[in-house]
Amino acid sequence: MSVASLRRAARESVSGLPREFWWLWTSTLVNRLGAFVATFMTLYLTMDRGYSASFAGLVVALHGLGGVISSLVAGVMTDRLGRRPTLMAAQASTALSVALLGFMEHPAAIAAVALLVGMTSNASRPAVQAMMADIVRPEDRVRAFALNYWAINLGFAVSATAAGFVAEYSYLAGFLGEAALTMVCAVLVYIKLPESRPDKGAAAAAADAEVGLGTVLRDGRFMGVVGLSFLISLIFMQGSFGLPLAMGAAGFSTGDYGLVIAVNGVLIVLLQIPVTRFIEHRDPQRLLVLSALLAGYGFGLTAFGGSLGVIALTVCVWTLAEIINSPTQMGLVVRLSPLHGRGRYQGMYTMSWAVASLVAPLLAGWVIDRFGAEWLWGATAVLGTVAGLGYWLLMRNLPAVDPADLSAGADAEPEPDSGSGSGSEPGSGSGSEPGSASGSGRGPAGLPLPGPAVTPAPSSA
C-alpha cells in the first residue's frame, strides 16, 4: 500500500466526527496516560510497603468492588444531573482520592481509600459512553467507540512503560502524577465539553420518569447483552489473571509473560483502526458471534501452548476477538438504550465488567489449583461457545433504528453551557468538514450538536 493510500485511509478513519468527540477522546487519552494505581497496586503493596500477597489481593478486590458500586450510581447521575457534571465530579474526586492513597500508612486506611479510588475512577465511564452516544451519529458510533478504545490502549501502553521507571524512583510520584493528569482531564471537560444530554420536553420528561433501574432490569434483551458481556469479560480477563498463573506453573518467567502480553497491546494499537474500517458497516450479529468464538477458542488453544511462540499466537487470536467485540458491543448497547435512559443503561453495562473483574481472578486461581490450567482453557472455550450462541439468539429480529427516532433525536439540542469553548480541536482536523452542516450533526464550532436517538429498548425478548 502506498503512502498516499495510507494517508487517505487514516483521514477516512477519523473524518466526520464532531470536535466535541475529539476533546472527549483527548480526555480519555490523557486519563490513560496517567494510569498508575490499577497497574502497580499489587507491586506497591507487596514490594514497597511490605504487605502480604493476601492483603494486596484484598485491596485489589476492594478497588474492583468500588467499581461495581459506582457503576449504577454514576449511571443514574448521568441521566439526572447530566453527562458533563458527572464526568467532572468523577475525575476531580478520582484525582483527590488517588493523591490521598499515596499518603496512607495504616492498612485499614489503605483499604478504605482503595475502595474510594475504585468508586471514583469507574464513575466516569457511563458518562463518557452516554456523551459519546449523544454527539456521534448512529452510523459513526462503532468507529467512534473503536477510536476511544484505541486511545485507552495507546495511553495504557505508554503509561505502563513510563510508570515502571517512575515506580523505581518513587511510588508516591506515580500516585501524584496520576492525580495531576486526572485533574487535567477534569479541567479539559470543564473548558471544552458542553452538556450533551438531550433537552427534555414534557413527553420526554414523562418517559424519563419511567426509566429507572427497574426498567433496565426488566429489559430482557438488554440484560441478556449484559450477561453475555459478563461472560466475554471473564474470558478476556484471563489474559491478566489465568495466563500469568498458568505460564508460571509451566516454568515460564515473568519476562516471558510480559513479552507475550505485550503482543496484545501492540496489535490493538496497530490493528484497531484498520479492522474497524473493515467491520464498521457489517452485520453486528455475525461480528459478535465471531468475536465470542475467537475469544473462547483463542484462550482455549493456550492448553496446547508448550512454547512461547505458540502462546503468542493464541494471544493474536483472542486479541482479534477483542478488537472486533469492543466497538461492536458498545454500539449494540447504545442501540438498545432509550434516549433519556442512556446513563442507567451504560451503568448496568459497565457493572458487568466490574463484576467480572472480581470473579475472574478467583475463578482462575480456583480452577488452576483444583483441576489444572488445561481445565481453565477448556472452560473459556465453553464460555465462548455459550456467548456466541447467546449473541445469535438475542440479536434475531433486532429492530432497525427508526427514522422517526432519528428525527426526534436531531431535534434535541445539548443544554447550553457557557464553558463549552470553541477552540480548535486537537490532533487531526477531523471535526467540522466542508458540507458537514447539512443535517449530519457535524456543524461548525458554536452550532448545537444534535443528540441522535436510537430505538427505545425493546421489551423482553
Coordinates of C-alpha atoms in Angstrom, one line a residue:
M1 CA 0.0 0.0 0.0
S2 CA 1.4 3.4 -1.0
V3 CA 1.9 6.3 1.5
A4 CA -0.9 8.2 -0.2
S5 CA -3.2 5.3 0.3
L6 CA -2.3 5.1 4.0
R7 CA -2.8 8.8 4.5
R8 CA -6.2 8.6 2.8
A9 CA -7.2 5.6 4.9
A10 CA -6.1 7.5 8.1
R11 CA -8.2 10.5 7.1
E12 CA -11.2 8.4 6.4
S13 CA -10.9 6.7 9.8
V14 CA -11.0 10.0 11.7
S15 CA -13.1 12.2 9.5
G16 CA -16.7 13.2 10.0
L17 CA -16.6 13.1 13.9
P18 CA -17.6 16.2 15.8
R19 CA -15.0 18.3 17.6
E20 CA -16.6 17.5 20.9
F21 CA -15.8 13.9 20.3
W22 CA -12.1 14.7 19.9
W23 CA -12.0 16.6 23.1
L24 CA -13.6 13.6 24.9
W25 CA -11.1 11.4 23.1
T26 CA -8.2 13.6 24.3
S27 CA -9.6 13.4 27.8
T28 CA -9.6 9.6 27.6
L29 CA -6.0 9.5 26.3
V30 CA -4.7 11.9 29.0
N31 CA -6.5 9.9 31.6
R32 CA -5.0 6.6 30.5
L33 CA -1.5 8.1 30.2
G34 CA -1.7 8.7 33.9
A35 CA -2.9 5.2 34.8
F36 CA -0.7 4.0 37.7
V37 CA -2.7 2.7 40.6
A38 CA -4.5 -0.1 38.8
T39 CA -1.2 -1.2 37.2
F40 CA 1.1 -1.1 40.1
M41 CA -1.1 -1.5 43.2
T42 CA 0.0 -5.1 43.9
L43 CA 3.7 -4.3 43.5
Y44 CA 3.3 -1.2 45.6
L45 CA 1.7 -3.0 48.5
T46 CA 4.0 -6.1 48.4
M47 CA 7.4 -4.7 47.4
D48 CA 7.3 -1.1 48.6
R49 CA 5.2 -1.4 51.7
G50 CA 6.0 -5.0 52.6
Y51 CA 2.4 -6.3 52.9
S52 CA 1.4 -9.9 52.2
A53 CA 0.1 -11.1 48.9
S54 CA -3.3 -11.9 50.6
F55 CA -3.6 -8.3 51.8
A56 CA -2.7 -7.0 48.3
G57 CA -5.4 -9.2 46.9
L58 CA -7.9 -7.9 49.3
V59 CA -7.1 -4.3 48.4
V60 CA -7.3 -5.0 44.7
A61 CA -10.7 -6.7 45.3
L62 CA -11.9 -3.7 47.2
H63 CA -10.8 -1.5 44.3
G64 CA -12.9 -3.6 42.0
L65 CA -15.9 -3.6 44.4
G66 CA -15.8 0.2 44.3
G67 CA -16.3 0.0 40.5
V68 CA -19.3 -2.3 41.0
I69 CA -20.9 0.1 43.4
S70 CA -20.2 3.3 41.4
S71 CA -21.4 1.9 38.0
L72 CA -25.1 2.1 38.8
V73 CA -24.8 5.3 40.9
A74 CA -22.9 7.1 38.2
G75 CA -25.4 5.8 35.6
V76 CA -28.3 7.4 37.5
M77 CA -26.3 10.6 38.0
T78 CA -25.5 10.8 34.2
D79 CA -29.2 10.8 33.4
R80 CA -30.4 13.1 36.2
L81 CA -27.6 15.6 36.6
G82 CA -26.1 15.4 33.1
R83 CA -23.0 13.9 31.4
R84 CA -20.7 16.9 32.0
P85 CA -21.2 17.4 35.8
T86 CA -21.0 13.6 36.4
L87 CA -17.8 13.4 34.4
M88 CA -16.2 16.5 36.1
A89 CA -17.2 15.2 39.6
A90 CA -15.8 11.7 38.9
Q91 CA -12.5 13.0 37.5
A92 CA -11.9 15.6 40.2
S93 CA -12.7 13.1 43.0
T94 CA -10.5 10.5 41.4
A95 CA -7.6 12.9 41.4
L96 CA -8.1 13.7 45.1
S97 CA -8.5 10.1 46.2
V98 CA -5.5 8.9 44.2
A99 CA -3.3 11.6 45.7
L100 CA -4.7 10.7 49.2
L101 CA -3.9 7.0 48.7
G102 CA -0.3 7.7 48.2
F103 CA 0.0 9.2 51.7
M104 CA -2.0 6.4 53.5
E105 CA 0.1 4.4 56.1
H106 CA -2.4 2.3 58.1
P107 CA -3.6 -0.9 56.4
A108 CA -7.3 -0.1 57.1
A109 CA -6.8 3.4 55.7
I110 CA -5.2 2.0 52.5
A111 CA -8.1 -0.5 52.0
A112 CA -10.7 2.2 52.6
V113 CA -9.1 4.7 50.2
A114 CA -8.6 2.0 47.6
L115 CA -12.3 1.3 47.7
L116 CA -12.9 5.0 47.2
V117 CA -10.5 5.2 44.3
G118 CA -12.3 2.2 42.7
M119 CA -15.6 4.0 43.0
T120 CA -14.5 7.4 41.7
S121 CA -12.3 6.1 38.9
N122 CA -15.1 4.0 37.4
A123 CA -17.8 6.6 37.9
S124 CA -16.8 8.4 34.7
R125 CA -17.4 5.5 32.3
P126 CA -21.2 5.7 32.0
A127 CA -21.0 9.5 31.4
V128 CA -18.3 9.1 28.7
Q129 CA -20.2 6.4 26.9
A130 CA -23.5 8.3 27.1
M131 CA -21.9 11.5 25.9
M132 CA -20.3 9.7 23.0
A133 CA -23.6 8.3 22.0
D134 CA -25.2 11.7 22.2
I135 CA -22.8 13.6 20.0
V136 CA -21.9 10.9 17.4
R137 CA -24.2 9.9 14.6
P138 CA -25.5 6.3 14.7
E139 CA -23.6 5.2 11.6
D140 CA -20.4 6.5 13.1
R141 CA -20.7 5.1 16.6
V142 CA -18.8 1.9 16.0
R143 CA -15.9 3.8 14.6
A144 CA -16.0 6.4 17.4
F145 CA -16.0 3.6 20.1
A146 CA -13.1 1.9 18.3
L147 CA -11.1 5.1 18.3
N148 CA -11.8 5.7 22.0
Y149 CA -10.8 2.1 22.8
W150 CA -7.6 2.6 20.7
A151 CA -6.9 5.7 22.9
I152 CA -7.3 3.7 26.0
N153 CA -4.9 1.0 24.9
L154 CA -2.4 3.5 23.5
G155 CA -2.4 5.5 26.7
F156 CA -2.1 2.4 28.8
A157 CA 0.8 1.1 26.7
V158 CA 2.7 4.4 27.2
S159 CA 1.8 4.8 30.8
A160 CA 2.7 1.2 31.8
T161 CA 6.2 1.7 30.4
A162 CA 6.7 5.2 31.9
A163 CA 5.2 4.2 35.2
G164 CA 7.6 1.4 35.6
F165 CA 10.5 3.8 35.6
V166 CA 8.6 6.2 37.9
A167 CA 8.0 3.4 40.4
E168 CA 11.7 2.7 40.6
Y169 CA 12.2 6.3 41.7
S170 CA 9.1 6.8 43.9
Y171 CA 5.7 5.2 44.1
L172 CA 4.4 8.5 45.6
A173 CA 5.5 10.3 42.5
G174 CA 3.4 7.9 40.5
F175 CA 0.3 8.5 42.6
L176 CA 0.7 12.2 42.4
G177 CA 1.4 12.1 38.6
E178 CA -1.9 10.2 38.0
A179 CA -3.7 12.6 40.2
A180 CA -2.4 15.6 38.3
L181 CA -3.2 14.2 34.9
T182 CA -6.7 13.2 36.0
M183 CA -7.3 16.8 37.2
V184 CA -6.1 18.0 33.8
C185 CA -8.9 15.8 32.4
A186 CA -11.5 17.5 34.7
V187 CA -10.3 20.9 33.6
L188 CA -10.5 19.9 30.0
V189 CA -14.1 18.7 30.4
Y190 CA -15.0 22.0 32.1
I191 CA -13.5 24.2 29.4
K192 CA -14.1 22.3 26.2
L193 CA -17.1 20.0 26.6
P194 CA -20.7 21.3 26.6
E195 CA -23.5 19.3 28.2
S196 CA -24.8 16.8 25.6
R197 CA -27.8 15.4 27.4
P198 CA -30.8 16.0 25.0
D199 CA -33.4 18.5 26.1
K200 CA -36.5 17.1 27.6
G201 CA -39.9 18.1 26.5
A202 CA -43.0 17.2 28.5
A203 CA -43.3 13.8 26.8
A204 CA -39.6 13.1 27.2
A205 CA -39.7 14.0 30.8
A206 CA -42.6 11.7 31.5
A207 CA -40.8 8.9 29.6
D208 CA -37.7 9.5 31.6
A209 CA -39.6 9.3 34.9
E210 CA -40.5 5.8 33.9
V211 CA -36.9 4.8 33.1
G212 CA -35.5 3.6 36.4
L213 CA -33.1 0.8 37.3
G214 CA -36.1 -1.4 37.5
T215 CA -36.8 -0.6 33.8
V216 CA -33.3 -1.7 32.9
L217 CA -33.6 -4.9 34.9
R218 CA -36.9 -5.8 33.2
D219 CA -35.5 -5.2 29.7
G220 CA -34.9 -8.9 28.8
R221 CA -32.9 -8.4 25.7
F222 CA -30.6 -5.7 27.2
M223 CA -30.0 -7.8 30.3
G224 CA -29.1 -10.7 28.1
V225 CA -26.5 -8.5 26.5
V226 CA -25.2 -7.6 30.0
G227 CA -25.0 -11.2 30.9
L228 CA -23.1 -12.0 27.7
S229 CA -20.8 -9.1 28.3
F230 CA -20.0 -10.7 31.7
L231 CA -19.1 -14.0 30.1
I232 CA -16.9 -12.3 27.5
S233 CA -15.3 -10.2 30.2
L234 CA -14.5 -13.4 32.2
I235 CA -12.7 -14.8 29.1
F236 CA -10.7 -11.7 28.2
M237 CA -9.6 -11.1 31.8
Q238 CA -7.9 -14.4 31.9
G239 CA -5.1 -12.7 29.9
S240 CA -4.4 -10.8 33.1
F241 CA -5.1 -13.5 35.7
G242 CA -5.2 -17.0 34.3
L243 CA -2.4 -16.6 31.7
P244 CA 0.4 -15.5 34.1
L245 CA -0.6 -18.1 36.6
A246 CA -0.6 -20.9 34.0
M247 CA 2.7 -19.7 32.5
G248 CA 4.3 -19.5 35.9
A249 CA 3.2 -23.1 36.7
A250 CA 4.6 -24.3 33.4
G251 CA 8.0 -22.8 34.1
F252 CA 7.9 -19.6 32.1
S253 CA 9.4 -16.4 33.6
T254 CA 7.7 -13.1 34.3
G255 CA 9.7 -11.7 31.4
D256 CA 8.2 -14.3 29.1
Y257 CA 4.7 -13.3 30.2
G258 CA 5.5 -9.7 29.7
L259 CA 6.7 -10.4 26.2
V260 CA 3.6 -12.3 25.1
I261 CA 1.1 -10.0 26.7
A262 CA 2.8 -7.1 25.0
V263 CA 1.6 -8.6 21.8
N264 CA -2.0 -7.8 22.8
G265 CA -1.3 -4.1 23.3
V266 CA 0.8 -3.8 20.1
L267 CA -1.8 -5.5 18.0
I268 CA -4.6 -3.3 19.3
V269 CA -2.6 -0.1 18.6
L270 CA -1.7 -1.3 15.1
L271 CA -5.0 -3.1 14.1
Q272 CA -7.9 -1.4 15.9
I273 CA -8.5 1.3 13.3
P274 CA -8.0 -0.7 10.1
V275 CA -10.0 -3.6 11.4
T276 CA -12.8 -1.3 12.5
R277 CA -12.8 0.2 9.0
F278 CA -13.4 -3.3 7.6
I279 CA -16.2 -4.3 10.1
E280 CA -17.8 -0.9 10.6
H281 CA -20.9 -1.5 8.5
R282 CA -21.1 -5.3 8.7
D283 CA -23.8 -7.4 10.4
P284 CA -23.2 -6.9 14.2
Q285 CA -24.8 -10.3 15.0
R286 CA -22.2 -12.1 13.0
L287 CA -19.4 -10.0 14.3
L288 CA -20.3 -10.6 17.9
V289 CA -20.8 -14.3 17.4
L290 CA -17.4 -14.5 15.6
S291 CA -15.7 -12.4 18.4
A292 CA -17.1 -14.7 21.1
L293 CA -15.8 -17.8 19.3
L294 CA -12.4 -16.3 18.6
A295 CA -12.1 -15.3 22.3
G296 CA -13.2 -18.6 23.7
Y297 CA -11.1 -20.8 21.4
G298 CA -8.2 -18.4 21.3
F299 CA -7.8 -18.8 25.0
G300 CA -8.7 -22.5 24.7
L301 CA -5.8 -23.1 22.4
T302 CA -3.5 -22.0 25.2
A303 CA -3.8 -25.5 26.6
F304 CA -1.6 -26.6 23.7
G305 CA 0.9 -23.7 24.2
G306 CA 4.1 -25.6 25.0
S307 CA 6.3 -22.8 23.7
L308 CA 6.4 -19.1 23.9
G309 CA 5.7 -18.7 20.2
V310 CA 2.5 -20.8 20.4
I311 CA 1.3 -18.8 23.3
A312 CA 2.0 -15.6 21.4
L313 CA -0.1 -16.9 18.5
T314 CA -3.0 -17.6 20.9
V315 CA -2.8 -14.0 22.1
C316 CA -3.1 -12.9 18.5
V317 CA -6.3 -14.9 18.1
W318 CA -8.1 -13.5 21.2
T319 CA -6.7 -10.0 20.6
L320 CA -8.5 -10.0 17.2
A321 CA -11.7 -11.0 19.1
E322 CA -11.2 -8.1 21.5
I323 CA -10.7 -5.6 18.6
I324 CA -13.9 -6.8 17.0
N325 CA -16.0 -7.2 20.1
S326 CA -15.4 -3.9 22.0
P327 CA -16.7 -1.3 19.5
T328 CA -19.4 -3.6 18.1
Q329 CA -20.8 -4.5 21.6
M330 CA -20.7 -0.8 22.6
G331 CA -22.7 0.1 19.5
L332 CA -25.3 -2.6 20.4
V333 CA -25.6 -1.3 24.0
V334 CA -26.3 2.3 22.7
R335 CA -28.8 0.9 20.2
L336 CA -30.8 -0.8 22.9
S337 CA -30.7 2.2 25.3
P338 CA -33.6 4.7 25.3
L339 CA -32.5 8.2 24.6
H340 CA -33.2 9.6 28.1
G341 CA -32.0 6.5 29.9
R342 CA -28.6 6.0 28.4
G343 CA -26.8 6.7 31.7
R344 CA -28.6 4.0 33.6
Y345 CA -28.2 1.5 30.7
Q346 CA -24.5 2.3 30.4
G347 CA -24.1 2.0 34.1
M348 CA -25.6 -1.5 34.1
Y349 CA -23.4 -2.5 31.2
T350 CA -20.2 -1.1 32.9
M351 CA -21.1 -3.1 36.0
S352 CA -20.9 -6.4 34.1
W353 CA -17.2 -5.7 33.5
A354 CA -16.7 -4.6 37.1
V355 CA -18.2 -7.8 38.5
A356 CA -16.1 -9.9 36.1
S357 CA -13.0 -8.2 37.4
L358 CA -13.9 -9.5 40.8
V359 CA -14.8 -13.0 39.7
A360 CA -12.1 -13.6 37.1
P361 CA -9.1 -13.9 39.4
L362 CA -11.0 -16.0 41.9
L363 CA -12.2 -18.3 39.1
A364 CA -8.7 -18.6 37.6
G365 CA -7.0 -19.4 40.8
W366 CA -9.6 -21.9 42.0
V367 CA -9.7 -23.9 38.7
I368 CA -5.9 -23.9 38.2
D369 CA -5.3 -25.0 41.8
R370 CA -8.0 -27.7 41.8
F371 CA -8.0 -29.0 38.3
G372 CA -5.1 -27.6 36.4
A373 CA -4.7 -24.9 33.7
E374 CA -6.0 -27.1 30.9
W375 CA -9.4 -27.1 32.5
L376 CA -9.4 -23.3 32.7
W377 CA -8.7 -23.1 29.0
G378 CA -11.3 -25.7 28.2
A379 CA -13.8 -23.6 30.3
T380 CA -13.0 -20.5 28.2
A381 CA -13.8 -22.4 25.0
V382 CA -17.1 -23.4 26.6
L383 CA -17.9 -19.9 27.7
G384 CA -17.0 -18.6 24.2
T385 CA -19.4 -21.1 22.6
V386 CA -22.2 -20.2 25.0
A387 CA -21.6 -16.5 24.4
G388 CA -21.7 -16.9 20.6
L389 CA -24.9 -18.8 20.8
G390 CA -26.3 -16.2 23.1
Y391 CA -25.5 -13.4 20.7
W392 CA -27.0 -15.3 17.9
L393 CA -30.3 -15.8 19.8
L394 CA -30.6 -12.3 21.3
M395 CA -30.0 -10.5 18.1
R396 CA -32.5 -12.3 16.0
N397 CA -35.2 -9.9 14.7
L398 CA -33.4 -6.9 16.3
P399 CA -35.3 -3.8 15.4
A400 CA -33.7 -1.4 13.0
V401 CA -33.1 2.2 14.0
D402 CA -36.4 4.0 13.5
P403 CA -36.0 7.1 11.2
A404 CA -38.7 8.8 13.3
D405 CA -36.5 8.3 16.4
L406 CA -33.5 9.8 14.5
S407 CA -35.6 12.8 13.6
A408 CA -36.6 13.2 17.2
G409 CA -33.0 12.9 18.3
A410 CA -31.9 15.5 15.7
D411 CA -34.3 18.0 17.2
A412 CA -32.8 17.5 20.7
E413 CA -30.1 20.1 21.3
P414 CA -27.5 19.9 24.0
E415 CA -28.1 22.1 27.0
P416 CA -26.4 25.4 26.7
D417 CA -23.2 25.8 28.6
S418 CA -21.1 28.9 29.0
G419 CA -17.9 26.9 29.5
S420 CA -18.0 24.8 26.3
G421 CA -15.4 26.8 24.5
S422 CA -15.0 26.8 20.8
G423 CA -11.3 26.5 20.3
S424 CA -9.8 24.4 17.5
E425 CA -9.9 20.7 18.1
P426 CA -6.8 18.7 18.9
G427 CA -4.9 16.4 16.7
S428 CA -6.1 15.9 13.2
G429 CA -8.5 18.4 11.7
S430 CA -11.3 15.9 11.9
G431 CA -14.1 18.0 13.4
S432 CA -16.2 20.1 11.1
E433 CA -15.7 19.4 7.4
P434 CA -16.9 21.1 4.2
G435 CA -20.5 20.3 3.8
S436 CA -20.8 18.7 7.2
A437 CA -23.5 21.0 8.5
S438 CA -26.3 19.5 6.3
G439 CA -28.3 17.9 9.0
S440 CA -25.5 15.5 9.9
G441 CA -24.7 16.7 13.4
R442 CA -21.2 17.8 12.5
G443 CA -21.8 21.6 12.3
P444 CA -19.0 24.1 12.8
A445 CA -18.0 25.2 16.3
G446 CA -20.7 27.2 18.1
L447 CA -23.6 25.4 16.5
P448 CA -25.5 22.9 18.7
L449 CA -24.9 19.3 18.1
P450 CA -27.9 17.0 17.7
G451 CA -28.4 14.2 20.1
P452 CA -29.2 11.3 17.8
A453 CA -31.6 8.8 19.2
V454 CA -31.8 5.1 18.9
T455 CA -34.6 2.7 19.1
P456 CA -36.1 2.6 22.6
A457 CA -35.0 -0.6 24.4
P458 CA -37.3 -3.4 23.4
S459 CA -39.3 -5.5 25.8
S460 CA -38.1 -8.8 27.0
A461 CA -37.0 -11.0 24.1

